[in-house]
Amino acid sequence: MKQHFQQIDILKGLAIIAVLLLHSLSREQLVASYAVFHIWQAVPIFMVLMGLNLGMSYGSKTLHFDQLYTPHYFQKKALRIIFPLLLIYLISLVAAYVWEQVYAQDVYTLGWKNLIGVLPVSGKGNYFITLLLQSLLALPLIGYTFNRWPVRTTLVLVLSEIVFQLVAYQISYFEQDRYLYDAALFRYFSAIALGLWISRLITRSDYRYSWLLFLTGIASGVYLYFHQYLGLSLPFIRPEWQAQQFLTFPYAALLIYLGILAFPQQSDFTALRAMATLGKASYHIFLVQVLYFGLVQDDTHITLNLVVCLVVGLAFYWTESYLSKIISK
């Protein structure tokens, strides 16, 4: 069976709080607080953890290709990913109507992109939902190939990301509409690869190559400093996300590895259990915050943003989990 690491849930909990802070603070506040080394790492951390969970799920299995995309797989993902998304779609439609009646503000975001994950009321970070939907199809194949040819799979993932970045730089459409670029899973292929390798470090207790993670993570951190504070920019890569690409993801991977080493695998300490609970509910909290930031005009009230998104997100998580159990029966 897949071994459970409470540290992963704790890291997810910290990351979802970082997402809320990222969407509540001004850019000036983020830059002044060196957020590029902590709060701005939220999405890279989630993507590396995606690869880590994938590696832990597939690492102990010997699968054939025809065992990847089974009805059981799609049923499981439908309950875990699609069902909460459909619920928040419905909630968004109702919330937008009520908001329009009460405040006379049109907050609907309706169009063809609703078919690929954009909520009817779309707030900050909505692109991550589209990323997650792509992962449902891509991750089984990535996990399958990595389990058999880890080095070759890693090279293909990293090179695919680089090629995508170079091609995307030439596509003029992204000048007018960045959403499909922001939401492209290709941008995070190297982060997923790093997560796959970390899964081997922690499940096999083989630390011979951990020095390589420390070395690349530190080098990645140096690049982030030069990029953010000294104006270093890479040629032929779109400028919007140069702080999140193949040269920066090793830093997020190092943070995750240090977190796994620092936190206990299992703990009854109240603060750690509470953070782990937030981590388990992180997807639902994220869905709620997309809707919340799509409705609220003044998003500078940090405490209010945190309290509303965390409390409502947890309530949504518990309610949806209850409904999912009924459906699965």
CSV table of C-alpha atoms in Angstrom, one decimal:
chain,number,residue,atom,x,y,z
A,1,MET,CA,0.0,0.0,0.0
A,2,LYS,CA,1.0,3.6,-0.5
A,3,GLN,CA,2.8,4.8,2.6
A,4,HIS,CA,1.2,7.9,4.2
A,5,PHE,CA,3.4,10.9,5.1
A,6,GLN,CA,1.7,13.5,7.2
A,7,GLN,CA,4.5,15.9,6.2
A,8,ILE,CA,3.0,16.1,2.7
A,9,ASP,CA,-0.4,17.2,4.1
A,10,ILE,CA,1.4,19.8,6.3
A,11,LEU,CA,3.2,21.1,3.3
A,12,LYS,CA,0.0,21.4,1.3
A,13,GLY,CA,-1.6,23.2,4.3
A,14,LEU,CA,1.3,25.7,4.4
A,15,ALA,CA,1.1,26.1,0.6
A,16,ILE,CA,-2.6,26.8,0.5
A,17,ILE,CA,-2.2,29.5,3.1
A,18,ALA,CA,0.6,30.9,0.9
A,19,VAL,CA,-1.8,31.0,-2.0
A,20,LEU,CA,-4.3,33.1,0.0
A,21,LEU,CA,-1.5,35.5,1.1
A,22,LEU,CA,-0.2,35.7,-2.5
A,23,HIS,CA,-3.7,36.8,-3.6
A,24,SER,CA,-4.1,39.2,-0.7
A,25,LEU,CA,-0.8,41.1,-0.6
A,26,SER,CA,0.2,43.7,-3.1
A,27,ARG,CA,3.2,43.1,-5.4
A,28,GLU,CA,5.2,45.7,-3.5
A,29,GLN,CA,4.5,43.9,-0.2
A,30,LEU,CA,5.5,40.6,-1.8
A,31,VAL,CA,8.8,41.9,-3.2
A,32,ALA,CA,9.7,43.7,0.0
A,33,SER,CA,9.1,40.5,2.1
A,34,TYR,CA,11.3,38.4,-0.3
A,35,ALA,CA,8.2,36.4,-1.1
A,36,VAL,CA,9.9,34.8,-4.1
A,37,PHE,CA,11.6,32.5,-1.6
A,38,HIS,CA,8.4,31.5,0.3
A,39,ILE,CA,4.9,32.7,-0.6
A,40,TRP,CA,5.6,32.8,-4.3
A,41,GLN,CA,6.6,29.2,-4.1
A,42,ALA,CA,3.1,28.0,-3.4
A,43,VAL,CA,2.2,26.7,-6.9
A,44,PRO,CA,5.7,25.2,-7.7
A,45,ILE,CA,5.4,23.3,-4.3
A,46,PHE,CA,1.9,22.0,-5.3
A,47,MET,CA,3.3,20.8,-8.7
A,48,VAL,CA,6.4,19.1,-7.2
A,49,LEU,CA,4.1,17.5,-4.6
A,50,MET,CA,2.0,16.3,-7.5
A,51,GLY,CA,5.0,14.4,-8.9
A,52,LEU,CA,5.9,13.2,-5.4
A,53,ASN,CA,2.4,11.7,-4.9
A,54,LEU,CA,2.6,10.2,-8.4
A,55,GLY,CA,5.9,8.6,-7.6
A,56,MET,CA,4.7,7.1,-4.3
A,57,SER,CA,1.6,5.7,-6.0
A,58,TYR,CA,3.4,4.1,-8.9
A,59,GLY,CA,6.8,3.3,-7.3
A,60,SER,CA,5.7,0.0,-5.7
A,61,LYS,CA,3.6,-1.2,-8.6
A,62,THR,CA,4.3,-3.1,-11.8
A,63,LEU,CA,1.7,-1.9,-14.2
A,64,HIS,CA,1.0,-2.7,-17.8
A,65,PHE,CA,-0.1,0.1,-20.0
A,66,ASP,CA,-3.7,-1.2,-20.3
A,67,GLN,CA,-4.0,-0.8,-16.5
A,68,LEU,CA,-3.5,2.9,-16.5
A,69,TYR,CA,-6.7,4.4,-17.9
A,70,THR,CA,-9.3,2.1,-16.4
A,71,PRO,CA,-12.9,2.8,-15.4
A,72,HIS,CA,-11.8,2.5,-11.8
A,73,TYR,CA,-9.2,5.2,-12.3
A,74,PHE,CA,-11.6,7.6,-13.9
A,75,GLN,CA,-14.3,6.9,-11.3
A,76,LYS,CA,-11.8,7.7,-8.5
A,77,LYS,CA,-10.7,10.9,-10.2
A,78,ALA,CA,-14.2,11.9,-10.9
A,79,LEU,CA,-15.1,11.7,-7.2
A,80,ARG,CA,-11.9,13.5,-6.0
A,81,ILE,CA,-11.5,16.2,-8.7
A,82,ILE,CA,-14.6,16.5,-11.0
A,83,PHE,CA,-17.4,16.2,-8.4
A,84,PRO,CA,-16.1,19.1,-6.2
A,85,LEU,CA,-15.5,21.2,-9.3
A,86,LEU,CA,-19.1,20.6,-10.5
A,87,LEU,CA,-20.4,21.6,-7.1
A,88,ILE,CA,-18.4,24.8,-7.1
A,89,TYR,CA,-19.6,25.5,-10.7
A,90,LEU,CA,-23.2,25.3,-9.4
A,91,ILE,CA,-22.4,27.4,-6.3
A,92,SER,CA,-20.7,30.0,-8.5
A,93,LEU,CA,-23.8,30.3,-10.7
A,94,VAL,CA,-26.0,30.9,-7.7
A,95,ALA,CA,-23.6,33.2,-6.0
A,96,ALA,CA,-23.2,35.3,-9.1
A,97,TYR,CA,-26.9,35.7,-9.4
A,98,VAL,CA,-27.3,36.7,-5.8
A,99,TRP,CA,-24.4,39.1,-6.0
A,100,GLU,CA,-25.9,40.7,-9.1
A,101,GLN,CA,-29.2,41.2,-7.3
A,102,VAL,CA,-27.7,42.6,-4.1
A,103,TYR,CA,-24.8,44.7,-5.4
A,104,ALA,CA,-25.9,45.3,-9.0
A,105,GLN,CA,-22.5,44.0,-10.2
A,106,ASP,CA,-22.1,41.6,-13.1
A,107,VAL,CA,-19.5,39.1,-11.9
A,108,TYR,CA,-20.2,36.3,-14.4
A,109,THR,CA,-17.3,34.9,-16.4
A,110,LEU,CA,-19.1,32.9,-19.1
A,111,GLY,CA,-17.6,31.6,-22.3
A,112,TRP,CA,-15.9,28.6,-24.0
A,113,LYS,CA,-13.2,28.5,-21.3
A,114,ASN,CA,-15.8,27.3,-18.8
A,115,LEU,CA,-15.4,24.0,-20.6
A,116,ILE,CA,-11.7,23.8,-19.6
A,117,GLY,CA,-12.0,24.8,-15.9
A,118,VAL,CA,-12.8,28.5,-15.7
A,119,LEU,CA,-15.4,29.0,-13.1
A,120,PRO,CA,-18.6,31.0,-13.9
A,121,VAL,CA,-17.2,33.4,-11.4
A,122,SER,CA,-13.5,33.4,-12.0
A,123,GLY,CA,-11.0,34.8,-9.5
A,124,LYS,CA,-7.3,34.7,-8.9
A,125,GLY,CA,-5.4,31.5,-9.7
A,126,ASN,CA,-8.2,29.9,-11.8
A,127,TYR,CA,-5.6,28.6,-14.3
A,128,PHE,CA,-4.6,25.9,-11.7
A,129,ILE,CA,-7.9,24.2,-12.2
A,130,THR,CA,-7.2,23.7,-15.9
A,131,LEU,CA,-3.7,22.5,-15.0
A,132,LEU,CA,-5.3,19.9,-12.7
A,133,LEU,CA,-7.7,18.7,-15.4
A,134,GLN,CA,-4.8,18.1,-17.8
A,135,SER,CA,-3.0,16.2,-15.1
A,136,LEU,CA,-5.8,13.6,-15.0
A,137,LEU,CA,-4.7,12.4,-18.5
A,138,ALA,CA,-1.0,13.1,-18.3
A,139,LEU,CA,0.1,11.8,-14.9
A,140,PRO,CA,-0.7,8.1,-15.4
A,141,LEU,CA,1.5,8.0,-18.5
A,142,ILE,CA,4.3,10.0,-16.8
A,143,GLY,CA,4.2,7.7,-13.8
A,144,TYR,CA,4.2,4.6,-15.9
A,145,THR,CA,7.2,5.6,-18.0
A,146,PHE,CA,9.2,7.0,-15.1
A,147,ASN,CA,8.7,3.7,-13.2
A,148,ARG,CA,10.4,1.9,-16.1
A,149,TRP,CA,12.8,4.5,-17.6
A,150,PRO,CA,13.4,7.2,-14.9
A,151,VAL,CA,16.3,9.0,-16.5
A,152,ARG,CA,14.9,9.0,-20.0
A,153,THR,CA,11.5,10.1,-18.8
A,154,THR,CA,13.1,12.9,-16.8
A,155,LEU,CA,15.0,14.1,-19.9
A,156,VAL,CA,11.8,14.0,-22.0
A,157,LEU,CA,9.9,16.0,-19.4
A,158,VAL,CA,12.5,18.7,-19.0
A,159,LEU,CA,13.2,19.0,-22.7
A,160,SER,CA,9.4,19.1,-23.4
A,161,GLU,CA,9.1,22.0,-21.0
A,162,ILE,CA,12.0,23.9,-22.6
A,163,VAL,CA,10.6,23.4,-26.1
A,164,PHE,CA,7.2,24.5,-25.0
A,165,GLN,CA,8.6,27.7,-23.5
A,166,LEU,CA,10.6,28.5,-26.7
A,167,VAL,CA,7.5,27.8,-28.9
A,168,ALA,CA,5.2,29.8,-26.7
A,169,TYR,CA,7.5,32.8,-26.9
A,170,GLN,CA,6.8,32.9,-30.7
A,171,ILE,CA,3.0,32.6,-30.4
A,172,SER,CA,1.4,36.1,-30.7
A,173,TYR,CA,-2.0,34.9,-29.3
A,174,PHE,CA,-0.5,34.8,-25.8
A,175,GLU,CA,0.1,38.5,-26.0
A,176,GLN,CA,-3.7,39.1,-26.0
A,177,ASP,CA,-4.8,36.2,-23.9
A,178,ARG,CA,-2.4,34.5,-21.5
A,179,TYR,CA,-4.8,32.0,-20.0
A,180,LEU,CA,-3.9,29.0,-22.1
A,181,TYR,CA,-0.2,29.7,-21.6
A,182,ASP,CA,-0.6,30.1,-17.8
A,183,ALA,CA,-2.7,26.9,-17.6
A,184,ALA,CA,-0.3,24.7,-19.8
A,185,LEU,CA,0.8,21.7,-17.9
A,186,PHE,CA,3.9,21.6,-20.0
A,187,ARG,CA,5.2,24.6,-18.0
A,188,TYR,CA,5.5,22.3,-14.9
A,189,PHE,CA,6.9,19.1,-16.4
A,190,SER,CA,10.3,19.5,-14.7
A,191,ALA,CA,8.6,20.2,-11.4
A,192,ILE,CA,6.7,16.9,-11.7
A,193,ALA,CA,10.0,15.2,-12.6
A,194,LEU,CA,11.6,16.5,-9.4
A,195,GLY,CA,8.7,15.3,-7.3
A,196,LEU,CA,9.1,11.8,-8.8
A,197,TRP,CA,12.8,11.7,-7.8
A,198,ILE,CA,12.0,13.0,-4.3
A,199,SER,CA,9.5,10.1,-3.9
A,200,ARG,CA,12.5,7.7,-4.4
A,201,LEU,CA,14.6,9.6,-1.9
A,202,ILE,CA,12.0,9.3,0.9
A,203,THR,CA,10.4,5.9,0.2
A,204,ARG,CA,13.7,4.0,-0.4
A,205,SER,CA,15.7,6.0,2.2
A,206,ASP,CA,18.5,6.2,-0.3
A,207,TYR,CA,20.2,9.5,0.4
A,208,ARG,CA,23.3,9.0,-1.9
A,209,TYR,CA,22.0,11.6,-4.4
A,210,SER,CA,20.4,14.0,-2.0
A,211,TRP,CA,23.5,16.2,-2.4
A,212,LEU,CA,22.4,16.9,-6.0
A,213,LEU,CA,19.0,18.2,-4.8
A,214,PHE,CA,20.8,20.5,-2.3
A,215,LEU,CA,23.2,21.7,-5.0
A,216,THR,CA,20.5,22.4,-7.6
A,217,GLY,CA,18.1,23.9,-5.1
A,218,ILE,CA,20.7,26.4,-3.8
A,219,ALA,CA,21.7,27.3,-7.4
A,220,SER,CA,18.0,27.8,-8.2
A,221,GLY,CA,17.6,30.1,-5.2
A,222,VAL,CA,20.5,32.2,-6.4
A,223,TYR,CA,18.9,32.5,-9.8
A,224,LEU,CA,15.6,33.6,-8.1
A,225,TYR,CA,17.5,36.4,-6.3
A,226,PHE,CA,19.2,37.6,-9.4
A,227,HIS,CA,15.9,37.4,-11.4
A,228,GLN,CA,13.8,39.2,-8.8
A,229,TYR,CA,16.2,41.8,-7.4
A,230,LEU,CA,18.9,42.3,-10.0
A,231,GLY,CA,16.8,42.1,-13.2
A,232,LEU,CA,18.2,38.9,-14.7
A,233,SER,CA,15.9,37.8,-17.6
A,234,LEU,CA,16.1,34.7,-19.8
A,235,PRO,CA,15.9,35.3,-23.6
A,236,PHE,CA,13.2,33.6,-25.7
A,237,ILE,CA,11.0,32.7,-22.7
A,238,ARG,CA,7.9,34.7,-21.9
A,239,PRO,CA,8.6,37.2,-19.1
A,240,GLU,CA,5.4,36.6,-17.1
A,241,TRP,CA,6.5,33.4,-15.5
A,242,GLN,CA,10.3,33.5,-15.5
A,243,ALA,CA,10.2,33.0,-11.7
A,244,GLN,CA,8.5,29.6,-12.3
A,245,GLN,CA,10.3,27.5,-14.9
A,246,PHE,CA,12.8,24.7,-15.0
A,247,LEU,CA,15.6,26.7,-13.5
A,248,THR,CA,13.6,27.7,-10.4
A,249,PHE,CA,11.7,24.5,-9.5
A,250,PRO,CA,14.7,22.8,-7.8
A,251,TYR,CA,14.3,25.5,-5.1
A,252,ALA,CA,10.7,24.4,-4.4
A,253,ALA,CA,11.8,20.8,-4.5
A,254,LEU,CA,14.5,21.5,-1.9
A,255,LEU,CA,11.9,23.3,0.4
A,256,ILE,CA,9.7,20.2,0.2
A,257,TYR,CA,12.6,17.8,0.9
A,258,LEU,CA,13.6,19.9,3.9
A,259,GLY,CA,10.0,20.0,5.1
A,260,ILE,CA,9.8,16.2,4.9
A,261,LEU,CA,13.0,15.9,6.9
A,262,ALA,CA,11.9,18.5,9.5
A,263,PHE,CA,8.3,17.4,10.2
A,264,PRO,CA,7.4,14.0,11.7
A,265,GLN,CA,5.9,11.4,9.5
A,266,GLN,CA,3.0,11.1,12.0
A,267,SER,CA,2.2,13.4,14.9
A,268,ASP,CA,-0.7,14.1,17.3
A,269,PHE,CA,0.5,17.6,18.0
A,270,THR,CA,-2.5,19.9,17.6
A,271,ALA,CA,-0.9,22.5,15.3
A,272,LEU,CA,0.5,19.9,13.0
A,273,ARG,CA,-2.7,18.0,12.8
A,274,ALA,CA,-4.6,21.2,12.1
A,275,MET,CA,-2.2,22.1,9.3
A,276,ALA,CA,-2.4,18.6,7.9
A,277,THR,CA,-6.2,19.0,7.8
A,278,LEU,CA,-5.9,22.2,5.8
A,279,GLY,CA,-3.6,20.2,3.5
A,280,LYS,CA,-6.2,17.5,2.9
A,281,ALA,CA,-8.8,20.2,2.2
A,282,SER,CA,-6.4,22.3,0.1
A,283,TYR,CA,-8.2,21.6,-3.2
A,284,HIS,CA,-11.5,22.6,-1.8
A,285,ILE,CA,-10.1,25.7,-0.1
A,286,PHE,CA,-8.5,26.6,-3.5
A,287,LEU,CA,-11.8,26.3,-5.3
A,288,VAL,CA,-13.5,28.4,-2.7
A,289,GLN,CA,-10.8,31.1,-3.0
A,290,VAL,CA,-11.2,31.3,-6.8
A,291,LEU,CA,-14.9,32.0,-6.3
A,292,TYR,CA,-14.2,34.4,-3.4
A,293,PHE,CA,-11.7,36.5,-5.2
A,294,GLY,CA,-14.0,36.6,-8.2
A,295,LEU,CA,-16.7,38.1,-6.1
A,296,VAL,CA,-14.9,40.5,-3.8
A,297,GLN,CA,-13.8,43.8,-5.2
A,298,ASP,CA,-11.5,44.9,-2.3
A,299,ASP,CA,-9.2,41.9,-1.6
A,300,THR,CA,-6.8,43.8,0.7
A,301,HIS,CA,-8.3,42.6,4.0
A,302,ILE,CA,-5.8,39.8,4.6
A,303,THR,CA,-7.4,38.5,7.8
A,304,LEU,CA,-10.9,38.4,6.3
A,305,ASN,CA,-9.6,36.7,3.2
A,306,LEU,CA,-7.9,34.0,5.2
A,307,VAL,CA,-10.8,33.4,7.6
A,308,VAL,CA,-13.5,33.2,5.0
A,309,CYS,CA,-11.6,31.1,2.5
A,310,LEU,CA,-10.2,28.6,5.2
A,311,VAL,CA,-13.5,28.3,7.1
A,312,VAL,CA,-15.8,28.0,4.0
A,313,GLY,CA,-13.2,25.8,2.3
A,314,LEU,CA,-13.1,23.4,5.2
A,315,ALA,CA,-16.9,23.3,5.4
A,316,PHE,CA,-17.0,22.7,1.6
A,317,TYR,CA,-14.5,19.9,2.0
A,318,TRP,CA,-16.4,18.1,4.8
A,319,THR,CA,-19.7,18.5,3.0
A,320,GLU,CA,-18.4,17.3,-0.3
A,321,SER,CA,-16.6,14.3,1.3
A,322,TYR,CA,-19.9,13.3,2.9
A,323,LEU,CA,-21.8,13.5,-0.4
A,324,SER,CA,-19.0,11.6,-2.2
A,325,LYS,CA,-19.3,8.7,0.3
A,326,ILE,CA,-23.0,8.5,-0.4
A,327,ILE,CA,-22.4,8.5,-4.2
A,328,SER,CA,-19.6,6.0,-4.0
A,329,LYS,CA,-21.8,3.6,-2.2
